[in-house]
Short mmCIF file of C-alpha atoms and ligand atoms in Angstrom, two decimals:
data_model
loop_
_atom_site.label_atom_id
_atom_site.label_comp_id
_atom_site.label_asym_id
_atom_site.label_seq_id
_atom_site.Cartn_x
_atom_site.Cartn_y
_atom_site.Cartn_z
CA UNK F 1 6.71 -5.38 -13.44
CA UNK F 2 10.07 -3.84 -14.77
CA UNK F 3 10.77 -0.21 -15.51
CA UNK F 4 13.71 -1.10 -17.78
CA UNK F 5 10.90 -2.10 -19.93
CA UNK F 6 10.27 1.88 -20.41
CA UNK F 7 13.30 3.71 -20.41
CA UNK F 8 14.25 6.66 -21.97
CA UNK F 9 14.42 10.29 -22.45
CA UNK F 10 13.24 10.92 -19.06
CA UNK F 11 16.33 8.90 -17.65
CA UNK F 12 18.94 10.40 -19.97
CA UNK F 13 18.52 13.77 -18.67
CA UNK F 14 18.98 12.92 -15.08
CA UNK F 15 22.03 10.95 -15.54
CA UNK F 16 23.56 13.58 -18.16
CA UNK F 17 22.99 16.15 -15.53
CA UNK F 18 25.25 13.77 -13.07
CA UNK F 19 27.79 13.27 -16.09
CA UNK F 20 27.96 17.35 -16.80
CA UNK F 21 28.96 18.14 -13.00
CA UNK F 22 30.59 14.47 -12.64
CA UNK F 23 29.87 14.33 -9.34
CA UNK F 24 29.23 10.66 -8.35
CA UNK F 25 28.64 10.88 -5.15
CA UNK F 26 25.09 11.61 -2.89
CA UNK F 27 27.47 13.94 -0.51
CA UNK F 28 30.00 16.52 -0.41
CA UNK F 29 31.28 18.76 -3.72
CA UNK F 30 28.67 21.14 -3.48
CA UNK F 31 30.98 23.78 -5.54
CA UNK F 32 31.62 20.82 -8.11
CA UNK F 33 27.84 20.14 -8.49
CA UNK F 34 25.85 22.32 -10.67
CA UNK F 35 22.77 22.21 -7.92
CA UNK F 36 22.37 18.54 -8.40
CA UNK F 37 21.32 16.33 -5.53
CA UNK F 38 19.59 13.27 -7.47
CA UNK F 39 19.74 11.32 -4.01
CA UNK F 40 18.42 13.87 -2.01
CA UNK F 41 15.67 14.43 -4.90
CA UNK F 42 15.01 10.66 -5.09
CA UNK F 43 14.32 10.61 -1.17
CA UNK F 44 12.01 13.85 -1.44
CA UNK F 45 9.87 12.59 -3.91
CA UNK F 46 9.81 9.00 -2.40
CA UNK F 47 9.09 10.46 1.15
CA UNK F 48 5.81 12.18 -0.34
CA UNK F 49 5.10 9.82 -2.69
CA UNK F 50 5.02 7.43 0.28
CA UNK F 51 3.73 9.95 2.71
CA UNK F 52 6.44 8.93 5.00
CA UNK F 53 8.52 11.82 6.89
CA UNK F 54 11.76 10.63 5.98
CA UNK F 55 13.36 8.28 3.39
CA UNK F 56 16.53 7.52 2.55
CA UNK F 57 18.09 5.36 -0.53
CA UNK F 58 20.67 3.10 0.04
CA UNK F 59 22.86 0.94 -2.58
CA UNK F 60 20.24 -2.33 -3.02
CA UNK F 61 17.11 -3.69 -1.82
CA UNK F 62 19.03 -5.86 0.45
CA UNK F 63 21.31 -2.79 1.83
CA UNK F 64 17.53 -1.32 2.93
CA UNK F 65 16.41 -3.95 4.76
CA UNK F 66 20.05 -4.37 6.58
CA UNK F 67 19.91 -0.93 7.42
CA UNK F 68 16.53 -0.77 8.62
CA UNK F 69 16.90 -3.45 10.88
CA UNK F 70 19.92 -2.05 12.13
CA UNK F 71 18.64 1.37 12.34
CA UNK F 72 15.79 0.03 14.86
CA UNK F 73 18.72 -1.81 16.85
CA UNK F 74 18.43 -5.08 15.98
CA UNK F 75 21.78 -7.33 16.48
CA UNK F 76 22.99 -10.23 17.72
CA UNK F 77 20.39 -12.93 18.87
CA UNK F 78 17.51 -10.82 18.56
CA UNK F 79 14.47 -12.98 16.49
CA UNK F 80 13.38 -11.82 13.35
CA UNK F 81 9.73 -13.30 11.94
CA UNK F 82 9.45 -13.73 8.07
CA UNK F 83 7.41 -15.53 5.67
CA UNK F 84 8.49 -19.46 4.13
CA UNK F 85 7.83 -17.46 0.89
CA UNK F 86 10.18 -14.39 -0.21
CA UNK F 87 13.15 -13.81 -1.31
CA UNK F 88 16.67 -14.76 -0.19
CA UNK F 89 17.48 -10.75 0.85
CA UNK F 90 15.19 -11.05 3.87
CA UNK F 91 17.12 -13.78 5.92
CA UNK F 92 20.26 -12.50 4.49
CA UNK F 93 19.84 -8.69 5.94
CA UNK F 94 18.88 -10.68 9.12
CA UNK F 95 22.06 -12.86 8.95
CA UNK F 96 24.40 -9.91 8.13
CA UNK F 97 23.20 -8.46 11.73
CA UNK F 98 24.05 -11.95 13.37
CA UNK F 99 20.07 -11.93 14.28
CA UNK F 100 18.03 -15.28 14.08
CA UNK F 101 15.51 -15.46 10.87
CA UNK F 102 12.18 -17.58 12.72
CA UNK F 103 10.44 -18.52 9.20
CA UNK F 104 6.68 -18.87 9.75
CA UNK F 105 4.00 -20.37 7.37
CA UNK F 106 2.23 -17.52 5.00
CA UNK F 107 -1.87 -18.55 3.75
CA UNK F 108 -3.91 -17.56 0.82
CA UNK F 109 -2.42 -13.91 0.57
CA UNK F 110 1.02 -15.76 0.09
CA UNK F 111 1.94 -13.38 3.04
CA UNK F 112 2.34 -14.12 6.84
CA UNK F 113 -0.23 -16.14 8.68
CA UNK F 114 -0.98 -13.65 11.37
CA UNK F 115 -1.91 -16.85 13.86
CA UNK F 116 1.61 -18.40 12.55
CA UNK F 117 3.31 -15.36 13.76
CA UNK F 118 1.39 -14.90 17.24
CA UNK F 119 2.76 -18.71 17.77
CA UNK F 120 6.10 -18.02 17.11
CA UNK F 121 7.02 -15.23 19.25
CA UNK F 122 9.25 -15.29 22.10
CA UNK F 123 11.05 -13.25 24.33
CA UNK F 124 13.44 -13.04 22.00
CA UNK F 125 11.48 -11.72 19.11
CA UNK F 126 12.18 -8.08 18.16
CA UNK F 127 10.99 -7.60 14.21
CA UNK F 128 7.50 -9.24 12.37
CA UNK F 129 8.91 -8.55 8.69
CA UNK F 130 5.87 -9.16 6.29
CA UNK F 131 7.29 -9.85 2.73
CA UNK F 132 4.02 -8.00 -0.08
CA UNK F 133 5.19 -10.84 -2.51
CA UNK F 134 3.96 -10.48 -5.96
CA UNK F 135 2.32 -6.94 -5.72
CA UNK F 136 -0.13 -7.68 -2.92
CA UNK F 137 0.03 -7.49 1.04
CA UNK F 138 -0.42 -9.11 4.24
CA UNK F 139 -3.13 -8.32 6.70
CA UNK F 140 -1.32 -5.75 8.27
CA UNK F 141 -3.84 -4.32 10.60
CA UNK F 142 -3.70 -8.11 12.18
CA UNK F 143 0.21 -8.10 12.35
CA UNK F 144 -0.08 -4.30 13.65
CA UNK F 145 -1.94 -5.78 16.51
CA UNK F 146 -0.01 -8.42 17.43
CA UNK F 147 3.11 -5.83 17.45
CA UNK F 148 1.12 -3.57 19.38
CA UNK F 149 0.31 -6.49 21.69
CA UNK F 150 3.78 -7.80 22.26
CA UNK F 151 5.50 -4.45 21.93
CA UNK F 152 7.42 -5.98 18.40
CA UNK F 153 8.16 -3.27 15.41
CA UNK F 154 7.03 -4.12 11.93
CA UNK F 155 9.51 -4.11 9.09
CA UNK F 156 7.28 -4.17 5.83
CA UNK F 157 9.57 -5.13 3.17
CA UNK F 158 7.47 -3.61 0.07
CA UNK F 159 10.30 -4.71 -2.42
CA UNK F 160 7.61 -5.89 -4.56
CA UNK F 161 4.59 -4.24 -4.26
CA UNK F 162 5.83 -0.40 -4.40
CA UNK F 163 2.62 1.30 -5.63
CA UNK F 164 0.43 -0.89 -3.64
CA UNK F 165 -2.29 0.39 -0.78
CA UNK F 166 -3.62 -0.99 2.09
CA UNK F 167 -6.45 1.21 3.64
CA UNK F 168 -5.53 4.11 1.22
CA UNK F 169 -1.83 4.00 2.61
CA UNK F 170 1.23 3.45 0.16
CA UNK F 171 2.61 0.03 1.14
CA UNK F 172 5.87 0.45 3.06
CA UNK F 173 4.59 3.41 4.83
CA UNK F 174 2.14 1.68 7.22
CA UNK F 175 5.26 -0.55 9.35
CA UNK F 176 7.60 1.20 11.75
CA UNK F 177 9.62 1.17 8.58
CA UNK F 178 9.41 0.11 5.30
CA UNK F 179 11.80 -0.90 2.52
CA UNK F 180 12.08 -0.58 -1.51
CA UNK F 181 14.20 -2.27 -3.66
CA UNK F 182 14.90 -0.32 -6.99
CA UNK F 183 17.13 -3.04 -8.47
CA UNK F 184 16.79 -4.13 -12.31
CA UNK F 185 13.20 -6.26 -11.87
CA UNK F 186 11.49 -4.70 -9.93
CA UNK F 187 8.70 -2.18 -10.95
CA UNK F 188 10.84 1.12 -10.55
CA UNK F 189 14.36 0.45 -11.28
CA UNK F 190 17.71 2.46 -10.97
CA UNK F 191 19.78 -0.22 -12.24
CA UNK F 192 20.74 -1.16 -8.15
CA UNK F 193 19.25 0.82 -5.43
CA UNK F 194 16.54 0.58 -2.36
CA UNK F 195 15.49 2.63 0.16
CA UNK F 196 14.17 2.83 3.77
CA UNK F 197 11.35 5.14 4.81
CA UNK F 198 9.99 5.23 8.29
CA UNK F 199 8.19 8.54 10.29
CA UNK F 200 10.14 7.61 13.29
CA UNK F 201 13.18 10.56 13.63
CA UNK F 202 15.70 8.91 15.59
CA UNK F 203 15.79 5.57 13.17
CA UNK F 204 16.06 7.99 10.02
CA UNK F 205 18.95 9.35 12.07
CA UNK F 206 20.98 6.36 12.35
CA UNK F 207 19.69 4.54 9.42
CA UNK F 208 21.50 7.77 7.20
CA UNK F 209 24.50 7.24 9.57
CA UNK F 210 24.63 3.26 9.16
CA UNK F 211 24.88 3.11 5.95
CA UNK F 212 27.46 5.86 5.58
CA UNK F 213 30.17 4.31 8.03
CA UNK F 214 29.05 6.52 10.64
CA UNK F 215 29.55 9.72 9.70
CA UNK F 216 26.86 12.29 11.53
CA UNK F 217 26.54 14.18 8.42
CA UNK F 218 26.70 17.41 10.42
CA UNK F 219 28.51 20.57 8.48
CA UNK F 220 29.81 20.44 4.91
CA UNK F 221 33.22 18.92 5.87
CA UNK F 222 33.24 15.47 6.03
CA UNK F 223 36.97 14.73 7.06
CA UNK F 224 35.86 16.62 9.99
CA UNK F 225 32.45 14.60 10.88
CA UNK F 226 31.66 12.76 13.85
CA UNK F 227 31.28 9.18 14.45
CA UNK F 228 28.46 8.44 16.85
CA UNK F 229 28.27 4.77 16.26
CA UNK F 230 29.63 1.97 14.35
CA UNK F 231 28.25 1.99 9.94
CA UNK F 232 29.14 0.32 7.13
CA UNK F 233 28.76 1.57 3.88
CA UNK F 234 25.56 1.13 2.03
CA UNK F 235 25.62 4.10 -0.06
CA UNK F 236 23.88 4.76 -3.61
CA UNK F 237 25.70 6.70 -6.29
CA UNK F 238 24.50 9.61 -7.80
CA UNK F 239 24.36 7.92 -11.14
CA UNK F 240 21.97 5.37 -9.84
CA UNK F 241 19.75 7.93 -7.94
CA UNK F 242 19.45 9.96 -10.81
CA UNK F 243 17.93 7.19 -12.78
CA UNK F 244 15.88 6.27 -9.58
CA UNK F 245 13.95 10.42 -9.87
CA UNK F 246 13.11 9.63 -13.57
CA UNK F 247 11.44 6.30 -12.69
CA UNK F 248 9.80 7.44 -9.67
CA UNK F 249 8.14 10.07 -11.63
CA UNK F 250 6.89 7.52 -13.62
CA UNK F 251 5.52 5.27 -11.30
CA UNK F 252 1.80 5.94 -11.32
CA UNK F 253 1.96 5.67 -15.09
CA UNK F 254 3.71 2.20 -14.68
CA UNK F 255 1.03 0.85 -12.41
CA UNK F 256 -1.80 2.71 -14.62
CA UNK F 257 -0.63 0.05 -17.44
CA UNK F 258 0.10 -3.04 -14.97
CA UNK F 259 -3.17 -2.42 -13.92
CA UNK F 260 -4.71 -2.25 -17.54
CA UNK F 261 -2.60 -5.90 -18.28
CA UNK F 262 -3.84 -7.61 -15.33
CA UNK F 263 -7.39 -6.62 -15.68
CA UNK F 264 -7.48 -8.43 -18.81
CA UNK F 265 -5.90 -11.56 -18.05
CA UNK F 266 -8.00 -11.83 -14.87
CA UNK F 267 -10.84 -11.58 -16.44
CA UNK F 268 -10.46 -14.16 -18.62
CA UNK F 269 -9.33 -16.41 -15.85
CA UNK F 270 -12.30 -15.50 -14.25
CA UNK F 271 -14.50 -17.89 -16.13
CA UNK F 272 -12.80 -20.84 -15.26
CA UNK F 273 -14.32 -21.94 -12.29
CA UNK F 274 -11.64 -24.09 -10.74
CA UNK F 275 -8.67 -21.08 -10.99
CA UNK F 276 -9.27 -18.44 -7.43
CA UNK F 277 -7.28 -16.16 -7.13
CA UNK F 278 -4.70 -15.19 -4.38
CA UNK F 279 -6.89 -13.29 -1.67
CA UNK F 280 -6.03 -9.42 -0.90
CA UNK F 281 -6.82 -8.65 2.68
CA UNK F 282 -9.57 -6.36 2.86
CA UNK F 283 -9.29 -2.37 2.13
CA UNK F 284 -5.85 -3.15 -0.03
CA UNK F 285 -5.13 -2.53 -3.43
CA UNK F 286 -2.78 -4.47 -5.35
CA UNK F 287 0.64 -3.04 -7.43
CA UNK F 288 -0.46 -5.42 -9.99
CA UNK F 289 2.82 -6.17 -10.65
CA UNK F 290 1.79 -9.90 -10.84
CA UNK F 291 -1.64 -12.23 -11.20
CA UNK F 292 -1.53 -14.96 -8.69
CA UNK F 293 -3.94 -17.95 -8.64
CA UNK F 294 -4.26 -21.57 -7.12
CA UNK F 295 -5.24 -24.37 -9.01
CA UNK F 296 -7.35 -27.62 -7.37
CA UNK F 297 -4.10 -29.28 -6.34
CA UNK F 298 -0.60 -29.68 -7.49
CA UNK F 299 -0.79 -31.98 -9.78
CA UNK F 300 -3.08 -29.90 -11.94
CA UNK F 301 -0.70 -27.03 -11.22
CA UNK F 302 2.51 -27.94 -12.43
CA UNK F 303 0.78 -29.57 -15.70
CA UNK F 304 -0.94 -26.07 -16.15
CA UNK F 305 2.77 -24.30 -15.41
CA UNK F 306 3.93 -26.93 -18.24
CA UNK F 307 1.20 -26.23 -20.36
CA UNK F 308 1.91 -22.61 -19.84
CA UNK F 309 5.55 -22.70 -20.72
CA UNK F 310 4.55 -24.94 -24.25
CA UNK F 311 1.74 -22.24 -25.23
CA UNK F 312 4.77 -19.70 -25.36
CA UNK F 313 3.38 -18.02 -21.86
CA UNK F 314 6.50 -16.90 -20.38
CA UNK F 315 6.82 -15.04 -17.36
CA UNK F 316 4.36 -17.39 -15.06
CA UNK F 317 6.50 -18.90 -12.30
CA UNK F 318 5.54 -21.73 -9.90
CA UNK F 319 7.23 -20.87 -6.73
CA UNK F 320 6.94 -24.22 -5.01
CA UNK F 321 10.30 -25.56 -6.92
CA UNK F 322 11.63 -21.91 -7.03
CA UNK F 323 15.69 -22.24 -5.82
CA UNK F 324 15.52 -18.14 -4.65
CA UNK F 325 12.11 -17.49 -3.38
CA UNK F 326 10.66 -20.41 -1.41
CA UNK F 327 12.26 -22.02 1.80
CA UNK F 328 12.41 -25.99 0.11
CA UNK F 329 15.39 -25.14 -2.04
CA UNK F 330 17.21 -22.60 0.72
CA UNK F 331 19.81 -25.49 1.80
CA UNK F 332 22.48 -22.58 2.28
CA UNK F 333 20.06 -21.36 4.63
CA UNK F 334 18.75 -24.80 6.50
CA UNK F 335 22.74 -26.18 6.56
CA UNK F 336 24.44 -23.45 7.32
CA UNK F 337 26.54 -23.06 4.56
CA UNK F 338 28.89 -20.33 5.64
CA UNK F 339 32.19 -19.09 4.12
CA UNK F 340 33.13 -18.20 7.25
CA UNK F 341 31.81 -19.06 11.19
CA UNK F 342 28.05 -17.61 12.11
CA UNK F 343 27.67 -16.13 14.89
CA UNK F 344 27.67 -17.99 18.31
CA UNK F 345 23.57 -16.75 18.89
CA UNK F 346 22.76 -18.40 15.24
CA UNK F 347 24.58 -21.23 15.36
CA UNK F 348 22.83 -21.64 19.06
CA UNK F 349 19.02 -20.53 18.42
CA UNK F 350 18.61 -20.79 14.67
CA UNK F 351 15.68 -23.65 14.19
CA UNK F 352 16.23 -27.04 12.29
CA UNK F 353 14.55 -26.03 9.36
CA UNK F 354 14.95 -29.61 8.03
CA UNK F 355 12.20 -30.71 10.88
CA UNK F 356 10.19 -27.94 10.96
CA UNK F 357 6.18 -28.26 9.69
CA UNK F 358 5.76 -25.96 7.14
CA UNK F 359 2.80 -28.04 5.72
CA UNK F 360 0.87 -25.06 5.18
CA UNK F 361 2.74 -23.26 3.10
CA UNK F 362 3.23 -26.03 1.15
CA UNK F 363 -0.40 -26.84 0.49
CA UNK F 364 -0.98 -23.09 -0.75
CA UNK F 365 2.78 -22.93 -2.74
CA UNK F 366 1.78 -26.28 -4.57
CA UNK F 367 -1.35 -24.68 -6.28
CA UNK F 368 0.19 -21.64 -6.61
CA UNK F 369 1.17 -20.05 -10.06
CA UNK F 370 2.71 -16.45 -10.50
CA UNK F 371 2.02 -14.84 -13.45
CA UNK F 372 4.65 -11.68 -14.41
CA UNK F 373 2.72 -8.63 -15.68
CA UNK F 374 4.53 -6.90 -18.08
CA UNK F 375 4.40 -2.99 -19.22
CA UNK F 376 5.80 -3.14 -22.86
CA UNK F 377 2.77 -5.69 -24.03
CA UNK F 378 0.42 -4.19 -26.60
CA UNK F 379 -3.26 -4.57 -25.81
CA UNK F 380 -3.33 -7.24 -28.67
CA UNK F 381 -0.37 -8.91 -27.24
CA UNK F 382 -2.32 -9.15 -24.10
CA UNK F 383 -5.80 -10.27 -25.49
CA UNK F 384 -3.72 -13.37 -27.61
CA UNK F 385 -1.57 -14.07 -24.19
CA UNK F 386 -5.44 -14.09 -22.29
CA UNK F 387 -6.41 -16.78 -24.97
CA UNK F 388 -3.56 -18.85 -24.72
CA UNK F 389 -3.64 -19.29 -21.00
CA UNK F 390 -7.21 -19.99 -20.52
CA UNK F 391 -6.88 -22.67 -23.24
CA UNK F 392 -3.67 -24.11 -21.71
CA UNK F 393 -5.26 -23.94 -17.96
CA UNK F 394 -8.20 -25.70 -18.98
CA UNK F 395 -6.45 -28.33 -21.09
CA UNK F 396 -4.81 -29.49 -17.35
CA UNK F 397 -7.72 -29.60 -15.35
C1 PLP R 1 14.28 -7.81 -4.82
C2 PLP R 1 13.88 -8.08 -3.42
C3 PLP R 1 14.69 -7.77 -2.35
C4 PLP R 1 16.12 -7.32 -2.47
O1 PLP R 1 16.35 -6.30 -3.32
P1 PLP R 1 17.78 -6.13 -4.05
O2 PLP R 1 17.70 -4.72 -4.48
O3 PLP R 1 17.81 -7.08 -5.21
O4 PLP R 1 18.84 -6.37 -3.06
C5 PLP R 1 14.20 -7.97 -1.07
N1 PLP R 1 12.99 -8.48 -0.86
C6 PLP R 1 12.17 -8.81 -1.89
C7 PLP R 1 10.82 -9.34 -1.60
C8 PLP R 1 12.60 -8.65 -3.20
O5 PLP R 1 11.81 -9.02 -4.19
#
């Protein structure tokens, strides 16, 4: 999945064009500049790659999905929906808005359990956020309904799957908004970046706003802006976007080789009859950024992840004891561990996630390995890593 695995010439240009005019920054200086807007070129490209009307990068993947939620009017008290399985970023952008994260079970996409979701709604609820863990989707057209339904947006955070489809649409692109994380593992990388992209005018207009303290970006002074409503600052640098237009360029190329990996190693897997693999809801096409799989039970799983990890297989994760991406280990999260006090509505309405039946997840987590897909492998590389885990797989069952 990572672009720092290629990295080059490609890169160095855009950034020494930022170092000639040293111009830093996404706005003002246009004398200082040389003609170089690498943000404003990163959000063009990712707007059509995407085939979203607007787009606009922000400082992390976490900074996106703050600013998205925010940009749609999301604050305090207002229920958020996500997944038992992602990562930390998605009840943290949640958190920073003092909104309440209402963690539902995911199934055998590892996404949300559209039933799970429809059961957890309340008058509250405001945002379904589907998490496309591991380069593959939920079944959006079944969360689209229930949003539709129950007059909810959907937030897809695509932090993971960038490159992915569902019905011939990029992933990201099919939500009220989307979000990409361009941070340094992911499979496009500018070092730290994300971005929001969304067709909807008026939450392009504040998310550009939010994340730039407010300022209305109207005229070419910015002492003199306006300030509409309250931001913060969630601004990327220029040196950062720069590297983000070289990498997006290459991101069909990157998913070309993912693609080429994974192929491989699946089919090898394939003739073991007791691995089946994670299922893609129908009419989407994975990033291939990773090959997921259950095994019979847990047991057999964590000897085959131990197996794995003797054999020399790096890179194959099993989630279920995973500190950052699965709900088990988030005791900051199901404590409260604050620095300082949470917000009144949090404290009040934010479930006992020590009591809460998550039994579900659990079964599918437990058989669950995650195998990283890299781009630098050679195709021998891959063929010996395609021996070694059927032969370690099999050795557990
Ligand atoms: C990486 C990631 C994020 C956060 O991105 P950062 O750029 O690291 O802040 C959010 N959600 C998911 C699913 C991720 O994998």
């Amino acid at each position: 999945m990572p672009g720092f695995e290629l990295f080059g010439d490609k890169e160095r240009k855009e950034v020494q064009d930022v170092m000639d005019s040293g111009v830093l920054m996404r706005y003002g200086f246009d004398g200082m500049r040389n003609g170089h807007w690498k943000t404003k070129e990163l959000e063009a490209g990712l707007a059509s790659r995407m085939q979203s009307q607007y787009a606009h990068a922000v400082s992390s993947g976490t900074a996106a999905l703050t600013v998205a939620l925010a940009s749609a009017g999301v604050g305090a008290g207002d229920e958020v929906i996500m997944p038992t399985f992602t990562f930390v970023a998605s009840f943290e952008s949640i958190l920073a808005l003092g909104a309440v994260p209402v963690l539902v079970d995911i199934d055998d996409t590892l996404t949300l359990k559209p039933q799970a979701v429809e059961k957890a709604i309340t008058a509250k609820t405001k945002v379904v956020m589907p998490v496309h863990m591991c380069g593959s989707m939920a079944d959006l057209n079944a969360l689209k309904s229930i949003c539709d339904k129950h007059g909810l947006l959907l937030l897809e955070d695509a932090c993971q799957a960038i490159g992915g489809t569902y019905q011939d649409k990029p992933l990201g692109s099919i939500g009220d908004l989307g979000c990409f994380s361009f941070d340094y593992v992911k499979t496009i990388t500018c070092g730290e970046g994300g971005a929001v992209i969304t067709n909807n005018k008026d939450y392009y207009g504040n998310a550009h706003k939010y994340s730039d303290h407010g300022h209305d970006h109207i005229g070419n002074n910015r002492g003199a802006e306006d300030h509409p409503f309250l931001g913060y600052n969630f601004r990327i640098s220029e040196m950062n976007a720069a590297v983000g237009v070289a990498q997006l360029s290459r991101l069909d190329e990157f998913i070309g080789i993912q693609k080429r990996n994974y192929t491989v190693l699946r089919e090898a897997l394939s003739n073991i009859s007791e691995v089946i693999f994670r299922t893609v809801p129908e009419g989407g096409e994975e990033n291939y950024s990773f090959l997921n799989f259950f095994l019979p039970n847990e047991e057999v799983a964590q000897k085959a992840q131990q197996a794995l990890n003797d054999a020399g297989v790096d890179g194959c994760f099993y989630w279920y004891n995973n500190n950052w991406h699965y709900y088990k280990k988030w005791e900051h999260l199901t404590q409260m561990k604050s620095l300082g006090k949470l917000p009144k509505d949090v404290i009040e309405s934010l479930p006992d996630y020590n009591k809460v039946d998550f039994s579900e997840s659990d079964a599918w987590m437990s058989r669950n390995i995650s195998c990283l897909i890299k781009l630098g492998w050679t195709e021998d590389e891959v063929a010996q890593r395609a021996k070694k885990m059927v032969k370690a797989i099999k050795s557990s069952l």
